[in-house]
């Protein structure tokens, strides 16, 4: 029997409406008890965690990470990527399918989930929606779901064709999982490497317009409506890394209408604008790109008012030699697992007055719900012992060189962070100690 006792912390568990000082007992991988301070004193646990001054919350869930294994383990591996996740307070991550080869088969999915890959947190996958993420032939949703798929996506690319997306949404609805959409009308973004706007003009780069994102979001919402009417299904669309005010507004309206839409916002999209591209800084290059201030502000507003459901990192490691190229040739993406909490607390909690409970909702409860995770995203007795202990007031600077990730491609090297992870526990095992 293995026991951990977490003493003297402020338990923030929005799923059970709790925000108070409590001691927490974990036993055999589950939450055994959450009690008033002192009540559990007699328990002789194998390990005690002193959480004085800290928040004790359900471990974070990231529904959007790229772990690069199989095929690109010079950038990241499942072992190193999940170690970075643990350092960032995440106890569950959902790996995107744009590996090499693309994760579009049961055999591929099972290989990734094999314990031999060395994941230190709960690893889940969203396999490709179409074979090879080519946008044509759907993958075997039923078999993949049976093997553990928590949704389907061609992330990195959109499911562009109306018919393919319609069938994907309807098929996923019958299996009770979402289709996660990378909303980019690639017919409008060929040769584009950043946001369309004054910075792109100054740098002489082709820019991606707001319309390229919004048009796909609006099209997908229309498909939800059509499928509901025609087939009596309730399909679930999850919009990945929303970056524009117009897309956020479309999602707000769709939710009001009662359609099943959820969405995520990446920390860089609520923290930075395209000004960060500066003088062709490839560490500020990602897709969707950093946008204008009006869009950044709309991301914050969406996170504040409940339109946005989740914070997801879109952790996308790349090797130094890949980012050290001219801007248009460098690959899209930045790492994000170890800076998500520090940015959320700096920008949203301290900067905008977002409550700690809402931050936990965005990072634990809602992402767990978006993929229907049972027994995670809460500290209710009986749930998995997935816990993050963090100091919400700690001020520090992130140093990319200290990252657990294999890659260092971040615009947040040396950036100020608020809030620091002290301990991460996944299914009753301590997987990170700060
Ligand atoms: Zn994407």
Coordinates of N, CA and C and ligand atoms in Angstrom, one line a residue, residues 64 155-156 182 241, ligand 1:
X64 N -3.5 19.0 -26.1 CA -2.8 19.3 -27.4 C -1.3 19.4 -27.2
X155 N -4.6 17.5 -36.9 CA -3.8 18.7 -36.5 C -2.5 18.9 -37.2
X156 N -2.3 20.2 -37.4 CA -1.2 20.6 -38.3 C -1.8 21.0 -39.7
X182 N -8.0 21.8 -36.5 CA -7.0 22.8 -36.8 C -7.6 23.7 -37.8
X241 N -6.5 25.6 -30.7 CA -5.7 26.9 -30.6 C -6.4 28.0 -31.4
Ligands
LIG1 ZN1 -2.7 22.9 -35.1

